[in-house]
Tab-separated table of C-alpha atoms in Angstrom:
chain	number	residue	atom	x	y	z
D	1	MET	CA	123.048	275.881	151.290
D	2	THR	CA	122.695	272.564	149.674
D	3	VAL	CA	122.371	269.436	151.582
D	4	GLY	CA	123.590	266.365	149.895
D	5	PHE	CA	123.469	262.521	150.816
D	6	HIS	CA	126.420	260.282	150.339
D	7	PRO	CA	125.913	257.613	147.457
D	8	SER	CA	126.127	254.721	150.009
D	9	THR	CA	123.531	256.450	152.185
D	10	MET	CA	121.285	256.943	149.138
D	11	SER	CA	121.690	253.326	148.178
D	12	GLU	CA	121.013	252.109	151.793
D	13	MET	CA	117.641	254.314	151.926
D	14	LYS	CA	116.553	252.592	148.686
D	15	GLU	CA	117.284	249.471	149.855
D	16	LYS	CA	115.354	249.707	153.196
D	17	THR	CA	112.460	251.339	151.213
D	18	ARG	CA	112.388	248.209	148.803
D	19	SER	CA	112.561	245.901	151.956
D	20	LEU	CA	109.628	247.736	153.529
D	21	LEU	CA	107.625	247.810	150.495
D	22	TYR	CA	108.459	244.120	149.979
D	23	LEU	CA	107.366	243.341	153.429
D	24	LEU	CA	103.944	245.672	152.870
D	25	ILE	CA	103.318	243.300	149.748
D	26	ARG	CA	103.616	240.276	151.625
D	27	ILE	CA	101.364	241.324	154.450
D	28	LEU	CA	98.419	242.437	151.680
D	29	ALA	CA	99.113	239.195	150.222
D	30	SER	CA	98.423	237.172	153.246
D	31	ALA	CA	95.428	239.283	154.014
D	32	PHE	CA	94.113	238.906	150.728
D	33	LEU	CA	94.623	235.074	150.505
D	34	LEU	CA	93.206	234.279	153.971
D	35	GLY	CA	90.367	236.853	153.342
D	36	LEU	CA	89.476	235.214	150.305
D	37	LEU	CA	89.442	231.845	151.866
D	38	LEU	CA	87.178	232.839	154.755
D	39	TRP	CA	85.002	234.410	152.440
D	40	ARG	CA	84.063	231.213	150.676
D	41	VAL	CA	83.969	228.714	153.641
D	42	ASP	CA	80.947	228.530	156.129
D	43	LEU	CA	82.271	230.283	159.085
D	44	SER	CA	79.577	228.503	161.296
D	45	ASN	CA	80.960	225.259	160.167
D	46	LEU	CA	84.409	226.442	161.414
D	47	ALA	CA	82.953	227.367	164.992
D	48	THR	CA	81.246	224.074	165.180
D	49	LEU	CA	84.382	222.262	164.357
D	50	PHE	CA	86.576	224.095	166.817
D	51	ALA	CA	83.888	224.015	169.559
D	52	SER	CA	83.875	220.387	169.694
D	53	VAL	CA	87.871	219.940	169.736
D	54	ARG	CA	89.023	216.931	171.600
D	55	PRO	CA	91.540	218.031	174.320
D	56	LEU	CA	93.726	214.699	174.671
D	57	PRO	CA	94.994	214.945	170.963
D	58	LEU	CA	95.542	218.441	171.308
D	59	VAL	CA	97.936	217.938	174.138
D	60	LEU	CA	99.617	215.285	172.307
D	61	GLY	CA	99.923	217.675	169.415
D	62	PHE	CA	101.622	220.204	171.711
D	63	LEU	CA	104.099	217.677	173.077
D	64	ALA	CA	105.014	216.835	169.331
D	65	TRP	CA	105.514	220.478	168.990
D	66	LEU	CA	108.047	219.989	172.020
D	67	GLY	CA	109.785	217.359	170.000
D	68	VAL	CA	110.169	219.767	167.228
D	69	LEU	CA	111.882	222.456	169.554
D	70	LEU	CA	114.289	219.961	171.000
D	71	LEU	CA	115.398	218.365	167.729
D	72	SER	CA	115.728	221.674	166.204
D	73	ASN	CA	117.756	222.793	169.153
D	74	GLU	CA	120.012	219.902	169.154
D	75	ARG	CA	120.688	220.546	165.207
D	76	TRP	CA	121.860	224.259	165.739
D	77	ARG	CA	123.861	223.143	169.051
D	78	ARG	CA	125.800	220.632	167.013
D	79	LEU	CA	126.529	223.022	164.266
D	80	LEU	CA	127.615	225.717	166.693
D	81	SER	CA	129.969	223.262	168.544
D	82	ALA	CA	131.515	222.212	165.126
D	83	GLN	CA	132.557	226.141	165.054
D	84	GLY	CA	134.024	225.684	168.660
D	85	ILE	CA	131.191	227.435	170.110
D	86	GLN	CA	130.013	225.444	173.093
D	87	VAL	CA	126.777	226.404	174.706
D	88	PRO	CA	124.880	224.133	177.111
D	89	PHE	CA	122.000	222.559	175.794
D	90	PHE	CA	119.550	223.851	178.125
D	91	ARG	CA	120.742	227.624	177.777
D	92	LEU	CA	120.464	227.128	173.984
D	93	LEU	CA	117.054	225.666	174.352
D	94	VAL	CA	116.036	229.043	176.123
D	95	ILE	CA	117.151	231.055	173.215
D	96	TYR	CA	115.525	228.918	170.895
D	97	MET	CA	112.194	229.264	172.717
D	98	ILE	CA	112.679	232.903	172.384
D	99	SER	CA	113.272	233.088	168.965
D	100	PHE	CA	110.210	231.134	168.337
D	101	PHE	CA	108.316	233.643	170.135
D	102	PHE	CA	109.411	236.692	168.323
D	103	ASN	CA	108.859	234.673	165.066
D	104	ASN	CA	105.142	235.383	165.735
D	105	PHE	CA	105.627	238.999	165.068
D	106	LEU	CA	108.664	239.334	162.550
D	107	PRO	CA	109.553	238.149	159.282
D	108	ALA	CA	111.164	234.860	159.705
D	109	ALA	CA	114.831	236.203	159.078
D	110	LEU	CA	114.596	238.543	161.811
D	111	GLY	CA	112.384	236.456	164.342
D	112	MET	CA	114.029	233.342	164.298
D	113	ASP	CA	117.578	233.687	162.730
D	114	ILE	CA	118.646	237.227	163.872
D	115	THR	CA	116.963	236.655	167.530
D	116	ARG	CA	119.241	233.664	167.910
D	117	ALA	CA	122.203	234.981	166.444
D	118	VAL	CA	122.294	238.241	168.858
D	119	TYR	CA	121.614	236.375	171.964
D	120	VAL	CA	124.590	233.803	171.152
D	121	THR	CA	127.014	236.242	169.967
D	122	LYS	CA	126.377	238.363	173.133
D	123	GLU	CA	127.432	235.354	175.091
D	124	ARG	CA	130.285	233.899	172.899
D	125	ALA	CA	131.352	237.000	170.759
D	126	LYS	CA	131.703	235.159	167.694
D	127	GLY	CA	129.295	236.965	165.237
D	128	SER	CA	130.333	235.508	162.022
D	129	GLU	CA	130.579	231.952	163.203
D	130	VAL	CA	127.215	232.032	164.933
D	131	PHE	CA	125.625	233.556	161.860
D	132	ALA	CA	126.849	230.864	159.800
D	133	SER	CA	125.548	228.392	161.817
D	134	VAL	CA	122.081	229.956	161.847
D	135	LEU	CA	122.199	230.195	158.083
D	136	THR	CA	123.403	226.771	157.440
D	137	GLU	CA	120.562	225.233	159.791
D	138	ARG	CA	117.849	226.706	157.768
D	139	VAL	CA	119.349	225.583	154.439
D	140	LEU	CA	119.995	221.960	155.785
D	141	GLY	CA	116.341	222.206	157.259
D	142	MET	CA	114.976	222.867	153.882
D	143	LEU	CA	117.251	219.745	152.415
D	144	GLY	CA	115.741	217.550	155.237
D	145	LEU	CA	112.296	218.811	154.370
D	146	LEU	CA	112.734	217.596	150.679
D	147	ILE	CA	114.394	214.277	151.470
D	148	PHE	CA	111.445	213.564	153.894
D	149	ALA	CA	108.891	214.715	150.879
D	150	PHE	CA	110.623	212.875	148.498
D	151	VAL	CA	110.598	209.460	150.678
D	152	ALA	CA	106.994	210.038	151.490
D	153	LEU	CA	105.969	210.596	147.964
D	154	MET	CA	107.562	207.055	146.640
D	155	PHE	CA	104.498	205.442	148.391
D	156	TYR	CA	102.408	207.852	146.412
D	157	MET	CA	103.505	207.026	142.710
D	158	ASN	CA	100.690	205.336	141.722
D	159	THR	CA	98.447	208.319	141.502
D	160	PRO	CA	98.747	211.280	138.684
D	161	GLU	CA	99.091	213.457	141.722
D	162	GLY	CA	102.033	211.744	143.233
D	163	ARG	CA	103.866	211.605	139.993
D	164	LYS	CA	103.404	215.414	139.496
D	165	PHE	CA	104.747	216.410	143.073
D	166	ILE	CA	107.600	213.968	142.893
D	167	LEU	CA	108.890	215.942	139.957
D	168	LEU	CA	108.614	218.933	141.723
D	169	ILE	CA	110.213	217.657	144.816
D	170	VAL	CA	113.208	215.693	143.105
D	171	GLY	CA	113.724	219.099	140.714
D	172	ALA	CA	113.859	221.310	143.895
D	173	THR	CA	116.035	218.573	145.676
D	174	VAL	CA	118.663	218.444	142.958
D	175	ILE	CA	118.884	221.966	142.401
D	176	LEU	CA	119.293	222.686	146.458
D	177	ILE	CA	121.846	220.044	146.664
D	178	ALA	CA	123.839	221.283	143.307
D	179	VAL	CA	123.806	224.821	145.011
D	180	ILE	CA	125.378	223.387	148.165
D	181	GLY	CA	127.802	221.312	146.300
D	182	LEU	CA	128.989	224.402	144.422
D	183	PHE	CA	129.274	226.737	147.566
D	184	LEU	CA	131.233	224.133	149.310
D	185	LYS	CA	133.805	224.140	146.896
D	186	ARG	CA	136.583	226.557	147.727
D	187	GLY	CA	137.476	227.395	144.252
D	188	LEU	CA	134.122	229.300	143.479
D	189	LEU	CA	135.058	231.533	140.462
D	190	PRO	CA	136.071	234.833	141.708
D	191	GLY	CA	134.119	236.665	138.733
D	192	LEU	CA	130.961	234.665	139.429
D	193	ARG	CA	131.385	235.489	143.099
D	194	LYS	CA	131.730	239.328	142.173
D	195	ARG	CA	128.508	239.232	139.838
D	196	ILE	CA	126.546	237.413	142.607
D	197	GLY	CA	127.445	240.033	145.020
D	198	SER	CA	126.401	242.883	142.707
D	199	ILE	CA	122.709	241.751	143.149
D	200	LYS	CA	120.906	244.375	144.619
D	201	VAL	CA	117.311	243.236	144.778
D	202	PHE	CA	116.039	242.273	148.408
D	203	GLY	CA	119.561	242.096	149.408
D	204	LEU	CA	119.942	238.716	147.539
D	205	GLY	CA	123.636	239.253	146.722
D	206	GLU	CA	124.878	239.919	149.936
D	207	ARG	CA	122.550	236.882	151.218
D	208	ILE	CA	124.171	234.470	148.714
D	209	LYS	CA	127.814	235.626	149.705
D	210	GLN	CA	126.889	235.124	153.398
D	211	PHE	CA	125.990	231.755	152.535
D	212	TYR	CA	128.891	230.640	150.636
D	213	GLN	CA	130.898	232.020	153.421
D	214	ALA	CA	128.774	229.855	155.888
D	215	MET	CA	129.392	226.796	153.642
D	216	GLN	CA	133.414	227.335	153.672
D	217	LEU	CA	133.069	226.953	157.456
D	218	TYR	CA	131.553	223.503	157.262
D	219	ARG	CA	133.370	222.414	154.484
D	220	LYS	CA	135.396	220.085	156.256
D	221	ARG	CA	132.711	219.211	159.035
D	222	MET	CA	130.740	216.786	156.746
D	223	PRO	CA	129.591	214.480	159.576
D	224	VAL	CA	128.124	217.327	161.356
D	225	VAL	CA	126.222	218.590	158.435
D	226	LEU	CA	124.910	214.840	157.758
D	227	TRP	CA	123.765	214.693	161.698
D	228	ALA	CA	122.200	217.973	161.139
D	229	ILE	CA	120.281	216.869	157.721
D	230	ALA	CA	118.966	213.409	159.930
D	231	LEU	CA	117.684	215.637	162.480
D	232	SER	CA	116.037	217.938	159.845
D	233	VAL	CA	114.327	214.740	158.740
D	234	LEU	CA	113.036	213.723	162.023
D	235	VAL	CA	111.669	217.455	162.692
D	236	GLN	CA	109.533	217.250	159.594
D	237	GLY	CA	108.303	213.556	161.102
D	238	PHE	CA	107.441	215.368	164.177
D	239	LEU	CA	105.417	218.053	162.268
D	240	VAL	CA	103.490	215.379	160.401
D	241	ILE	CA	102.515	213.890	163.828
D	242	ILE	CA	101.399	217.359	165.029
D	243	ASN	CA	99.230	217.629	161.973
D	244	TYR	CA	97.736	214.168	162.805
D	245	PHE	CA	96.710	214.972	166.327
D	246	ALA	CA	95.308	218.373	165.261
D	247	GLY	CA	93.123	216.393	162.749
D	248	ALA	CA	91.916	213.787	165.477
D	249	SER	CA	91.192	216.829	167.838
D	250	LEU	CA	88.664	218.043	165.484
D	251	GLY	CA	87.293	214.688	164.864
D	252	LEU	CA	88.745	214.581	161.291
D	253	SER	CA	88.880	211.169	159.656
D	254	ILE	CA	91.991	211.491	157.740
D	255	PRO	CA	94.665	208.519	157.255
D	256	LEU	CA	98.134	209.272	158.636
D	257	PHE	CA	99.389	208.421	155.007
D	258	SER	CA	97.825	211.549	153.847
D	259	HIS	CA	99.400	213.648	156.501
D	260	LEU	CA	102.827	212.110	155.423
D	261	VAL	CA	102.540	212.911	151.962
D	262	TYR	CA	100.734	216.534	152.194
D	263	VAL	CA	102.434	218.387	155.249
D	264	PRO	CA	105.892	218.436	153.570
D	265	ILE	CA	104.611	219.502	150.318
D	266	ILE	CA	102.526	222.327	152.240
D	267	SER	CA	105.537	223.310	154.269
D	268	ILE	CA	107.815	223.529	150.807
D	269	VAL	CA	104.680	225.962	149.062
D	270	ALA	CA	104.352	227.755	152.183
D	271	MET	CA	108.041	228.847	151.772
D	272	ILE	CA	107.348	230.712	148.548
D	273	PRO	CA	108.076	234.294	149.485
D	274	ILE	CA	104.930	236.070	148.715
D	275	SER	CA	103.283	236.108	152.177
D	276	ILE	CA	104.038	236.409	155.930
D	277	ASN	CA	105.584	233.154	157.302
D	278	GLY	CA	103.424	231.169	154.642
D	279	ILE	CA	100.086	232.533	156.073
D	280	GLY	CA	97.466	232.564	153.280
D	281	VAL	CA	99.493	230.370	151.191
D	282	ARG	CA	99.404	227.382	153.519
D	283	GLU	CA	95.840	227.572	154.340
D	284	TRP	CA	94.948	227.131	150.382
D	285	GLY	CA	97.419	224.266	150.274
D	286	TYR	CA	95.444	222.629	153.200
D	287	VAL	CA	92.421	223.463	151.253
D	288	PHE	CA	93.680	221.848	147.898
D	289	LEU	CA	95.542	219.010	149.304
D	290	PHE	CA	93.240	217.901	152.080
D	291	GLY	CA	90.556	218.353	150.029
D	292	LEU	CA	91.619	215.220	147.849
D	293	THR	CA	90.893	213.267	150.908
D	294	GLY	CA	87.612	214.381	151.052
D	295	LEU	CA	87.573	217.469	153.461
D	296	SER	CA	85.638	220.440	152.869
D	297	SER	CA	87.224	223.738	152.437
D	298	GLY	CA	86.082	224.433	155.904
D	299	GLU	CA	87.404	221.143	157.639
D	300	ALA	CA	90.850	221.782	155.775
D	301	LEU	CA	90.910	225.228	156.538
D	302	SER	CA	90.168	224.385	160.540
D	303	LEU	CA	93.130	221.796	160.187
D	304	SER	CA	95.489	224.266	159.240
D	305	LEU	CA	94.410	226.856	161.570
D	306	LEU	CA	94.654	224.291	164.532
D	307	PHE	CA	97.889	223.287	163.219
D	308	PHE	CA	99.162	227.038	163.287
D	309	ALA	CA	97.529	227.585	166.810
D	310	ILE	CA	99.632	224.792	168.330
D	311	GLY	CA	102.659	226.360	167.156
D	312	ILE	CA	101.730	229.810	168.450
D	313	ALA	CA	100.593	227.904	172.003
D	314	GLY	CA	104.192	226.465	171.911
D	315	SER	CA	105.764	229.594	171.012
D	316	LEU	CA	104.366	231.465	174.256
D	317	THR	CA	106.715	229.287	176.018
D	318	GLY	CA	109.365	231.463	174.649
D	319	GLY	CA	107.840	234.535	175.725
D	320	ILE	CA	107.790	233.429	179.362
D	321	ALA	CA	111.387	232.195	178.957
D	322	PHE	CA	111.973	236.068	177.580
D	323	LEU	CA	110.351	237.700	180.538
D	324	LEU	CA	112.101	235.301	183.203
D	325	LYS	CA	115.683	236.027	181.244
D	326	HIS	CA	114.925	239.725	181.474
D	327	ARG	CA	113.293	240.313	184.773
């Protein structure tokens, strides 16, 4: 007796295998990049820096992280409201906190996006609209990051590094705006949609199709989209503040201007999907860019790790919220 598999089942199995392989590669890439960096720095210097952490700037950095949480939650609430999904601010805040917590253990798409979509869908039963809001928020957050980076780099144009970086940022911003504009148009060529949907690598075709559908839902809600972009820019400002207080807590003398310029660039580089949640890539970005300010590799790495630790500490509030919600 021969046991066969339906072609669609085989295709799903192959896709899951590719996804797992891609995840494993990203985990190994993060481990390799971080291990290589730890090998070349003086670990005793790292220990000394962390032993002398000043508590007050650390607390202020944590409060700034709460600002990121509140602004991000309001951005998502507005996008949901535009779809007729009314969720009270603080109820939505609990869901956002829980999603931050699970983001520590899962890839971003599963940790942040799926967790939020599942919770709100259970409460309001509008899965497609909820998923569209999550996807749109992620894209508009990226656009806000690029805008913030562009404005910061305008004050850095008198240096060779500034001119190189701004070309990169302008190019990325133009491409993203063009893609958003194209997908906002209702009449995207059917042939083009079909070709895009047929892309199977890492499920890219399906993701682009979902993004197109999300953009159609917000096509006539541009004031909400503009508000979301403005809130995204503010979120980036608070991330810079967190980084500034992390540096102050370590006793590092770094001008605020350097944080304004380098933090958004590092955030953009960390989005390159070759590692898990940017781990490893982000640390090398800190070492390279903040090394331009005179920091040693160990000091720059300690700054990156403390910035990351503040986020982890903040996300633990989501773990508490999860336990209280499901007790």
